[in-house]
Short mmCIF file of C-alpha atoms and ligand atoms in Angstrom, two decimals:
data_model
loop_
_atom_site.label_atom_id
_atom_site.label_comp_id
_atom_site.label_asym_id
_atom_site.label_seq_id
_atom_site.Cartn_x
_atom_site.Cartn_y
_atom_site.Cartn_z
CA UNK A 1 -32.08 205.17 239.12
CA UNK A 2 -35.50 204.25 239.56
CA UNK A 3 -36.87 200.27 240.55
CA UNK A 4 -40.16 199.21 240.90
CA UNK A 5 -40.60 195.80 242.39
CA UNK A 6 -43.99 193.80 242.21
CA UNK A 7 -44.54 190.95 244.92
CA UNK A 8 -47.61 189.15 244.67
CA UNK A 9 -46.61 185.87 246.06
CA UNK A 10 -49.58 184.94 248.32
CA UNK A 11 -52.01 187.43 250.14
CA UNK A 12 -50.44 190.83 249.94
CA UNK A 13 -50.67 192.78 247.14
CA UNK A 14 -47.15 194.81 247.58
CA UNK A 15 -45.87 197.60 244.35
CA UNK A 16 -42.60 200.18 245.71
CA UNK A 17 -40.13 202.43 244.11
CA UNK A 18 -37.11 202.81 245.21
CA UNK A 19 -33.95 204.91 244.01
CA UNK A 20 -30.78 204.23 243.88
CA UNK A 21 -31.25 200.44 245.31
CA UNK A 22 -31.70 201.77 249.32
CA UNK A 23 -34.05 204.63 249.37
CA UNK A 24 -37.57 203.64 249.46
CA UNK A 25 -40.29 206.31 247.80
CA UNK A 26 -43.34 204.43 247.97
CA UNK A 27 -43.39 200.70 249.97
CA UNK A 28 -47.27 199.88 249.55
CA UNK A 29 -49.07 196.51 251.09
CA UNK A 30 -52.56 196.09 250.59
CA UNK A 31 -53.42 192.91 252.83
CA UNK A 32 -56.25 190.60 252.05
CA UNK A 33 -57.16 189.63 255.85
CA UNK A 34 -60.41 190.77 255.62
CA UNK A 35 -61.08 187.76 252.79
CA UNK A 36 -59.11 185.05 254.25
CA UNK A 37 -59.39 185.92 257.92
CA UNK A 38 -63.07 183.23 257.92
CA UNK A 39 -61.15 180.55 256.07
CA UNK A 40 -58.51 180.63 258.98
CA UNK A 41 -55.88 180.25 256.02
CA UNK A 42 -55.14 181.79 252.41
CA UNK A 43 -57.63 180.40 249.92
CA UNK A 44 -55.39 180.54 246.59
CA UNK A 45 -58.19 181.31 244.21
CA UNK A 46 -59.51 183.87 246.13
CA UNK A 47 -56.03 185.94 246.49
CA UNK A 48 -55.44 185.75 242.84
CA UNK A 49 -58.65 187.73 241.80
CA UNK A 50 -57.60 190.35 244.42
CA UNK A 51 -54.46 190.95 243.37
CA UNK A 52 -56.13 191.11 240.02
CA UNK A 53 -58.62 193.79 241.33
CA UNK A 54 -55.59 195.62 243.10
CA UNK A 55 -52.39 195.74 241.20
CA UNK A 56 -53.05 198.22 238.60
CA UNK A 57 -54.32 200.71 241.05
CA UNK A 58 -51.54 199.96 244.03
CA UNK A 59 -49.11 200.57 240.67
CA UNK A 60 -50.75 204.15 240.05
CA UNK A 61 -50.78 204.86 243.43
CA UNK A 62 -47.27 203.80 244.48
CA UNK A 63 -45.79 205.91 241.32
CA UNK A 64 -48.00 208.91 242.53
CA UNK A 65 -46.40 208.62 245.91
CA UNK A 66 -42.88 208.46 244.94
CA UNK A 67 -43.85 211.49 242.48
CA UNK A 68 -42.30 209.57 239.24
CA UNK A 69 -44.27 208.99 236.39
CA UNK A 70 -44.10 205.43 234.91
CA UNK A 71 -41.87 206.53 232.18
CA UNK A 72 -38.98 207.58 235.12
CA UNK A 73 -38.72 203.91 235.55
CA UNK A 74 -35.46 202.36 234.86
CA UNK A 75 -36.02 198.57 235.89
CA UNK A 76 -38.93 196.49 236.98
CA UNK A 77 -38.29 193.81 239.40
CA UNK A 78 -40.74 191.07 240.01
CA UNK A 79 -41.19 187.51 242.39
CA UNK A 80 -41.51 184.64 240.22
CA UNK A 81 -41.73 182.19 242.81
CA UNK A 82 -42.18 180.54 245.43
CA UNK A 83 -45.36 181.12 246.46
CA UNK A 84 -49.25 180.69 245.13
CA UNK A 85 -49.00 180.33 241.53
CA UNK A 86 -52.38 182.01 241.01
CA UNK A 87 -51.08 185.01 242.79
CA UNK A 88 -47.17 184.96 241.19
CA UNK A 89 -48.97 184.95 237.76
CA UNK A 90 -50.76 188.26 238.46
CA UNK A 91 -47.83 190.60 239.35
CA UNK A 92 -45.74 188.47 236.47
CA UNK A 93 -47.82 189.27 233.69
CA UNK A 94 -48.43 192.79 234.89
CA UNK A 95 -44.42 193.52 234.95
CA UNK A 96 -43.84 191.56 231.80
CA UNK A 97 -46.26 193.73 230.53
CA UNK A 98 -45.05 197.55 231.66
CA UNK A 99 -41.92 195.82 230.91
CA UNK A 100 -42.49 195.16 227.56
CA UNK A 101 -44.32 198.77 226.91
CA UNK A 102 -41.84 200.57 228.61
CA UNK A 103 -38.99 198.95 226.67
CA UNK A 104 -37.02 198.77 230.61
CA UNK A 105 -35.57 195.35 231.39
CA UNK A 106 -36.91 192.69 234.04
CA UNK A 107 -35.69 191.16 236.56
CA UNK A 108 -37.73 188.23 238.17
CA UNK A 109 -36.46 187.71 241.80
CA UNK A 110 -36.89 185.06 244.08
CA UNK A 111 -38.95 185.75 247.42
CA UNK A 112 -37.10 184.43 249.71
CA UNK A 113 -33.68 186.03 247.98
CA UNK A 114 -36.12 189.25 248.61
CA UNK A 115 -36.23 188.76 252.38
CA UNK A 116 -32.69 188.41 252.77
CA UNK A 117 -32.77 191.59 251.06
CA UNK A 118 -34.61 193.37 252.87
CA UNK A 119 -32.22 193.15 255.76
CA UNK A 120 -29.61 194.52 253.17
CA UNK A 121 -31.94 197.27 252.25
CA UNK A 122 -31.92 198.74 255.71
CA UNK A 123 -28.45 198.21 256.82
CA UNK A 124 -26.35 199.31 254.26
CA UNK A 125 -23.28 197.31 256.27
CA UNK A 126 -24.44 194.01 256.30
CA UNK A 127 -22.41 192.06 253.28
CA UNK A 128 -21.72 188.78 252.64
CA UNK A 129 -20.52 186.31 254.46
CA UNK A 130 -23.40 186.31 256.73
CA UNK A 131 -25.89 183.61 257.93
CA UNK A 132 -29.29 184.39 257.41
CA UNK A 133 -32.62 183.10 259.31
CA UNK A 134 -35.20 183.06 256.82
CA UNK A 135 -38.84 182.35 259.19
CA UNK A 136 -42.09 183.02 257.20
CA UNK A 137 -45.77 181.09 256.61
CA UNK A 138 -43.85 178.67 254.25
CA UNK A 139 -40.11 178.86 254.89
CA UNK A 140 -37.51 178.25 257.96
CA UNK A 141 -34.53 178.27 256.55
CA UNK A 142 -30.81 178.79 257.76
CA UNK A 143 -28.89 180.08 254.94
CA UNK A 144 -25.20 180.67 254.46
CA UNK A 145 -24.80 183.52 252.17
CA UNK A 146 -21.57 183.20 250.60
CA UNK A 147 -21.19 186.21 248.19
CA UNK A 148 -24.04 188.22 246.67
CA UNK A 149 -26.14 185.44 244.81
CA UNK A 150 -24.33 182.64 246.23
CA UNK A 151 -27.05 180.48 249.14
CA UNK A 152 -25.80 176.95 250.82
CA UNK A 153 -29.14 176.32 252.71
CA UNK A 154 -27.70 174.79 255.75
CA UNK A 155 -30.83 173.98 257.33
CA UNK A 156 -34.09 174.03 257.10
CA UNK A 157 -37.75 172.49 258.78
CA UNK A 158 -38.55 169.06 258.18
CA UNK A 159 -42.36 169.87 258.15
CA UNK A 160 -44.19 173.08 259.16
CA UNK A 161 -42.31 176.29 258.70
CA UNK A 162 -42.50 178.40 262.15
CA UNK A 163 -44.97 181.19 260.79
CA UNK A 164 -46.91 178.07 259.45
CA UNK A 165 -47.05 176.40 263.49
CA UNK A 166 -47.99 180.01 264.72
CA UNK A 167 -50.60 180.12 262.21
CA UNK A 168 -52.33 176.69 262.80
CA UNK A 169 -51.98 176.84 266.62
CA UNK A 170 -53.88 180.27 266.28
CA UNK A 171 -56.58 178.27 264.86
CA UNK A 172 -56.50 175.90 267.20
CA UNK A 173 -57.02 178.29 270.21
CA UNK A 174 -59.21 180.31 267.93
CA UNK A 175 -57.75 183.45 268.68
CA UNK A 176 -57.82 184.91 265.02
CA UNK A 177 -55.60 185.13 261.93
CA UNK A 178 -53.19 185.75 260.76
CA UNK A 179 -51.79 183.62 263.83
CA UNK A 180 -48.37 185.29 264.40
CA UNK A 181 -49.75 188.59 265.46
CA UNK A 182 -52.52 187.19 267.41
CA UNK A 183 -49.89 184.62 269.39
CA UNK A 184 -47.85 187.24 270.26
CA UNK A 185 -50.73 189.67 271.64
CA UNK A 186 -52.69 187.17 273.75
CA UNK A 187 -48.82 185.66 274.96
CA UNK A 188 -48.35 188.98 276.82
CA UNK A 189 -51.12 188.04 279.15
CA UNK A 190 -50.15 184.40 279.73
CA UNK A 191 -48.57 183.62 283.17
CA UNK A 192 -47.77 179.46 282.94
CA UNK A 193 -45.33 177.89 281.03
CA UNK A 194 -46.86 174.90 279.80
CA UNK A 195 -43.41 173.80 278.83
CA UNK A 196 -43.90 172.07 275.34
CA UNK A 197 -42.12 170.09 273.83
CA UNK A 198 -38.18 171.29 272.04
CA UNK A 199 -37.70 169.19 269.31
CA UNK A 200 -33.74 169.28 268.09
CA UNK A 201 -33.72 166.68 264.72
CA UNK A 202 -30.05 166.39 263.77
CA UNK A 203 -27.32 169.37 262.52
CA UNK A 204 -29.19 172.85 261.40
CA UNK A 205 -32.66 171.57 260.67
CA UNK A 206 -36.14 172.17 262.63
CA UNK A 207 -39.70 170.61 262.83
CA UNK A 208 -42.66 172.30 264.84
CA UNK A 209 -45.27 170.05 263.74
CA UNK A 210 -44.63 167.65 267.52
CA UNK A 211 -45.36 171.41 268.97
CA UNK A 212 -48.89 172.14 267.41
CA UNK A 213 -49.86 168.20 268.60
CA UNK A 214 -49.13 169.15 271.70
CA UNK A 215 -50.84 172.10 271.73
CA UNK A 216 -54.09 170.31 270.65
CA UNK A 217 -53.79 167.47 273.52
CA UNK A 218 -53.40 170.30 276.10
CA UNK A 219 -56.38 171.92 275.18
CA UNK A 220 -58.22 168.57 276.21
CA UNK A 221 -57.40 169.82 279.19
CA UNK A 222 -58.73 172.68 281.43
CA UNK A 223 -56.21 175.27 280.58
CA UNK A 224 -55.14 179.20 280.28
CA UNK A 225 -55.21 180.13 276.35
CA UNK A 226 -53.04 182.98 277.01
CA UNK A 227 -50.52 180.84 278.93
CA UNK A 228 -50.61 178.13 275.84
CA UNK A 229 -49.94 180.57 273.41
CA UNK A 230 -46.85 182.18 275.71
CA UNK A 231 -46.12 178.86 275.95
CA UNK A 232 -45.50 177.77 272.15
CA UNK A 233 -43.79 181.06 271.40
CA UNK A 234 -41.34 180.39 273.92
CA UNK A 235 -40.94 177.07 272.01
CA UNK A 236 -40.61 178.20 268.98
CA UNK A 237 -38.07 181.25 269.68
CA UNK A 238 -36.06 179.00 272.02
CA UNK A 239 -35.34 176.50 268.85
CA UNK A 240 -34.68 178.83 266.39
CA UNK A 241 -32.09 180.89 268.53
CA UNK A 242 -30.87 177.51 269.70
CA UNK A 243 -30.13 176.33 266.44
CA UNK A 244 -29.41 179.36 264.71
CA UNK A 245 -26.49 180.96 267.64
CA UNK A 246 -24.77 177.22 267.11
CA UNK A 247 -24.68 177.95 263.10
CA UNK A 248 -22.96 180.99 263.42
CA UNK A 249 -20.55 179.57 265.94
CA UNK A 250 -19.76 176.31 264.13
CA UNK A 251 -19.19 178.62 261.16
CA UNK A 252 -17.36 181.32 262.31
CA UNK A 253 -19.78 183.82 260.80
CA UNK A 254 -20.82 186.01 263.39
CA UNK A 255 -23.01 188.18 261.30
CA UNK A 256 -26.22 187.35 261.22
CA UNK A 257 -29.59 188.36 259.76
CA UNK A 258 -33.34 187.45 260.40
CA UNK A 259 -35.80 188.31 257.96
CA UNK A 260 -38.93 186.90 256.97
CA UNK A 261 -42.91 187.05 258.40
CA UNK A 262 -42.07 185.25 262.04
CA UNK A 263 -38.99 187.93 262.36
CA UNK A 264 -41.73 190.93 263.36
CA UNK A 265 -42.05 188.88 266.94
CA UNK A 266 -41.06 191.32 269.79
CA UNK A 267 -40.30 188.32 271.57
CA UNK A 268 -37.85 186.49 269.20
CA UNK A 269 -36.23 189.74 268.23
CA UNK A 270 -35.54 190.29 272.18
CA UNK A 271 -34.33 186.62 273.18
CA UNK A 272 -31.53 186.76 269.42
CA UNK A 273 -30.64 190.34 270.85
CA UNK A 274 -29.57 189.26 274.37
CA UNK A 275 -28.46 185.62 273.12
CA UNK A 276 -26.12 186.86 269.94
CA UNK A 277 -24.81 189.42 272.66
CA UNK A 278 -23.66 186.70 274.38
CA UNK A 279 -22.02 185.13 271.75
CA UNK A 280 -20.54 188.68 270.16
CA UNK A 281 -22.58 188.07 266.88
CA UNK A 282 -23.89 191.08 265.23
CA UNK A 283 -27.18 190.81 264.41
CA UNK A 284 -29.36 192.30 261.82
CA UNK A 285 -33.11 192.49 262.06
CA UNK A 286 -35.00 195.01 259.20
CA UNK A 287 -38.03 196.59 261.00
CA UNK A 288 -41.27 195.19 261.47
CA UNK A 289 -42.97 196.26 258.37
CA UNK A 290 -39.64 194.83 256.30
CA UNK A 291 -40.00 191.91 257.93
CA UNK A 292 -43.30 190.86 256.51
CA UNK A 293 -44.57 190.77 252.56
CA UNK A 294 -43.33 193.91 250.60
CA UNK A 295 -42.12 195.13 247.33
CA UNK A 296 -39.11 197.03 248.63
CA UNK A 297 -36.84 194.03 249.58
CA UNK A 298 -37.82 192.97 245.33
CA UNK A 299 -36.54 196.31 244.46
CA UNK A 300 -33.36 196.19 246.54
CA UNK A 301 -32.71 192.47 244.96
CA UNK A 302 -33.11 193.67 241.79
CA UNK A 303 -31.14 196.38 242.13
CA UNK A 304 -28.38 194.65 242.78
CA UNK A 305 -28.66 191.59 240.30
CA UNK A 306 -29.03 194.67 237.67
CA UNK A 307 -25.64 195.91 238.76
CA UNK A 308 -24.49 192.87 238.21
CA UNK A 309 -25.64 192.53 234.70
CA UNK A 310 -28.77 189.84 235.38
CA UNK A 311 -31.62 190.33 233.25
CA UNK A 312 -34.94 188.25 232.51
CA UNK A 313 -36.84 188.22 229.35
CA UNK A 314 -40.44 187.93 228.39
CA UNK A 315 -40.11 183.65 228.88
CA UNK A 316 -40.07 183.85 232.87
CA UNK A 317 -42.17 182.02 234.53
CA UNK A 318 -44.23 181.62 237.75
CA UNK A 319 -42.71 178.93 240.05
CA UNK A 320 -44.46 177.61 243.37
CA UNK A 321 -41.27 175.72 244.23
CA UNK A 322 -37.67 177.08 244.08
CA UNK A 323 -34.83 176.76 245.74
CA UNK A 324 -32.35 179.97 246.72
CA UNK A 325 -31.22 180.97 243.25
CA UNK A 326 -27.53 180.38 243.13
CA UNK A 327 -26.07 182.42 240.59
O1 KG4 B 401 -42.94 186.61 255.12
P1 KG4 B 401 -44.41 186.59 255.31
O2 KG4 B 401 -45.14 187.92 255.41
O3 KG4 B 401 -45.11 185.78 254.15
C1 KG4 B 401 -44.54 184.60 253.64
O4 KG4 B 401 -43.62 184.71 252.80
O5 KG4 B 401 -44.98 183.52 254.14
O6 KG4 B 401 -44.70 185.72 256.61
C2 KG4 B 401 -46.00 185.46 257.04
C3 KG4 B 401 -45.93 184.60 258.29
C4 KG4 B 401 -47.31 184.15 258.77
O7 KG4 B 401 -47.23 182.79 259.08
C5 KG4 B 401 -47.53 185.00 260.01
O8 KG4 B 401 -48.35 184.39 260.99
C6 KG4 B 401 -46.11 185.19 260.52
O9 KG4 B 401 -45.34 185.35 259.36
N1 KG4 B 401 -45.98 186.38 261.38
C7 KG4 B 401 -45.61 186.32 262.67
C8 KG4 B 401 -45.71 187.65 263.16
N2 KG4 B 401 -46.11 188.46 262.13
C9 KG4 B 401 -46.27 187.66 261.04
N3 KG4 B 401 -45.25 185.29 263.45
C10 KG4 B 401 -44.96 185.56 264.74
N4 KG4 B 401 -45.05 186.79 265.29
C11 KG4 B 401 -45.42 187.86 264.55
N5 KG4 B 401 -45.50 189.07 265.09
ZN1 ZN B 402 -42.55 186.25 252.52
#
């Protein structure tokens, strides 16, 4: 059984085909840095006409690599939301429309749904119950996944999402975009914990936006970049394994997966390795490229909401703002 799953839900341009809901054929990401990197940020209009000028050939070229022809496709899966609406309504129309020509149903999948599976994807063990850390440019989340399909978000930021912080405090030490990679390489040469500011609001939620002020007051003063940003990813990791080891103790869930953007930091993936140790939770991390934007994880989502009879029709709609999709 062939999927091919179409995420288009800010910058990346992503098409893959997978069989049989875990093996991946063709996983293809074709980043827009090289627009966005001057703007310091994603500038919505500008992403959609990419992904306009990109998604019929990344479709050709993603079928040619898994050696299928389009007809060989069984189901098309496809993020509705959240995201840039722009950019949703470009890989949308495009699988509404193969949909429609092929006569193969649709499945419209949620993007954050996707990261969680994209830890499924690549560890064929990890099944519900499990609590999931969700970190990308617009999401922290701490979800309790209940059964397939079934989300209580347990907690979640109270203003910028962690990939979000990394991104603007990039900016502010002008050190280049997008900000998570570019933390994490000029952190390896930092030597002096600045120690910012932890901030622990009530039960399971986060903030991070007391961390980026206080990244901008210290750089009134005569200071090491590196050692800043080593600083603020020590922050950041140290509250989201904080926060995220108590969930899965309170619970009683000690399975746990981390998915999303922020997830591809060598430094957060080594402080939840020694820390769930500790606390004899088994942890789940997909690989770096997983982490990040991609079509697989829509595939592997899809796959599975096809097994279990879901199906869209040709009335699905973009959505900037969505909650998990319970059900
Ligand atoms: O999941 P993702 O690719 O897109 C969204 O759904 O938002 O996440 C992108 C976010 C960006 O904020 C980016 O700076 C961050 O993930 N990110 C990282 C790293 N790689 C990407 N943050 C920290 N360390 C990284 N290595
Ligand atoms: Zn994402």
């Amino acid at each position: 059984m062939y999927i091919m799953g179409i995420d288009t839900s800010c910058d990346d341009t992503s098409v893959a085909i997978i069989k049989d809901g875990f093996q991946v054929l063709s996983n293809l990401v074709s980043s827009q840095h090289d627009i966005h990197q001057r703007f310091g940020g994603v500038v919505p209009e500008l992403a959609s006409r990419r992904h306009i000028e990109n998604i019929i050939p990344m479709i050709k070229l993603a079928l040619k690599e898994a050696r299928i022809e389009k007809e060989d496709i069984d189901v098309i899966g496809v993020t509705y939301g959240p995201g840039l609406i722009g950019s949703l309504l470009v890989g949308l129309m495009v699988a509404k429309g193969l949909s429609f020509s092929l006569k193969k149903p649709l499945i419209g999948i949620n993007h954050m749904e996707g990261h969680i599976f994209g830890a499924i994807l690549e560890h064929r063990e990890l099944h519900p119950p499990f609590i999931a850390l969700v970190v990308s440019g617009g999401h922290t989340d701490l979800v309790l996944v209940k059964r397939y399909f079934s989300y209580e978000v347990i907690g979640s930021t109270k203003d910028d999402a962690a990939g979000e912080a990394f991104d603007k405090v990039a900016r502010l030490l002008d050190i280049g975009y997008p900000g998570g990679p570019a933390i994490e390489r000029v952190a390896k040469i930092g030597h002096i914990d600045y120690n910012l500011p932890r901030a622990i609001p009530e039960g399971f939620d986060f903030s991070f936006s007391g961390l980026k002020t206080a990244v901008s007051r210290l750089l009134k003063e005569d200071i090491d970049i590196p050692s800043v940003a080593y600083s603020f990813q020590e922050a950041v990791v140290d509250v989201l394994v904080e926060k995220t080891i108590k969930a899965c103790n309170t619970s009683g869930i000690k399975r746990l997966a981390i998915s999303g953007g922020v997830a591809a930091n060598k430094r957060l993936r080594e402080r939840f390795t020694e820390e769930s140790q500790k606390n004899n939770i088994k942890i789940y991390f997909p690989s770096i490229s997983m982490c990040t934007d991609n079509a697989s994880m829509i595939c592997c989502a899809a796959y599975f909401r096809y097994l279990a009879g879901h199906k869209s029709d040709l009335t699905l709609n973009a959505e900037s703002y969505c909650g998990y999709p319970n059900g």
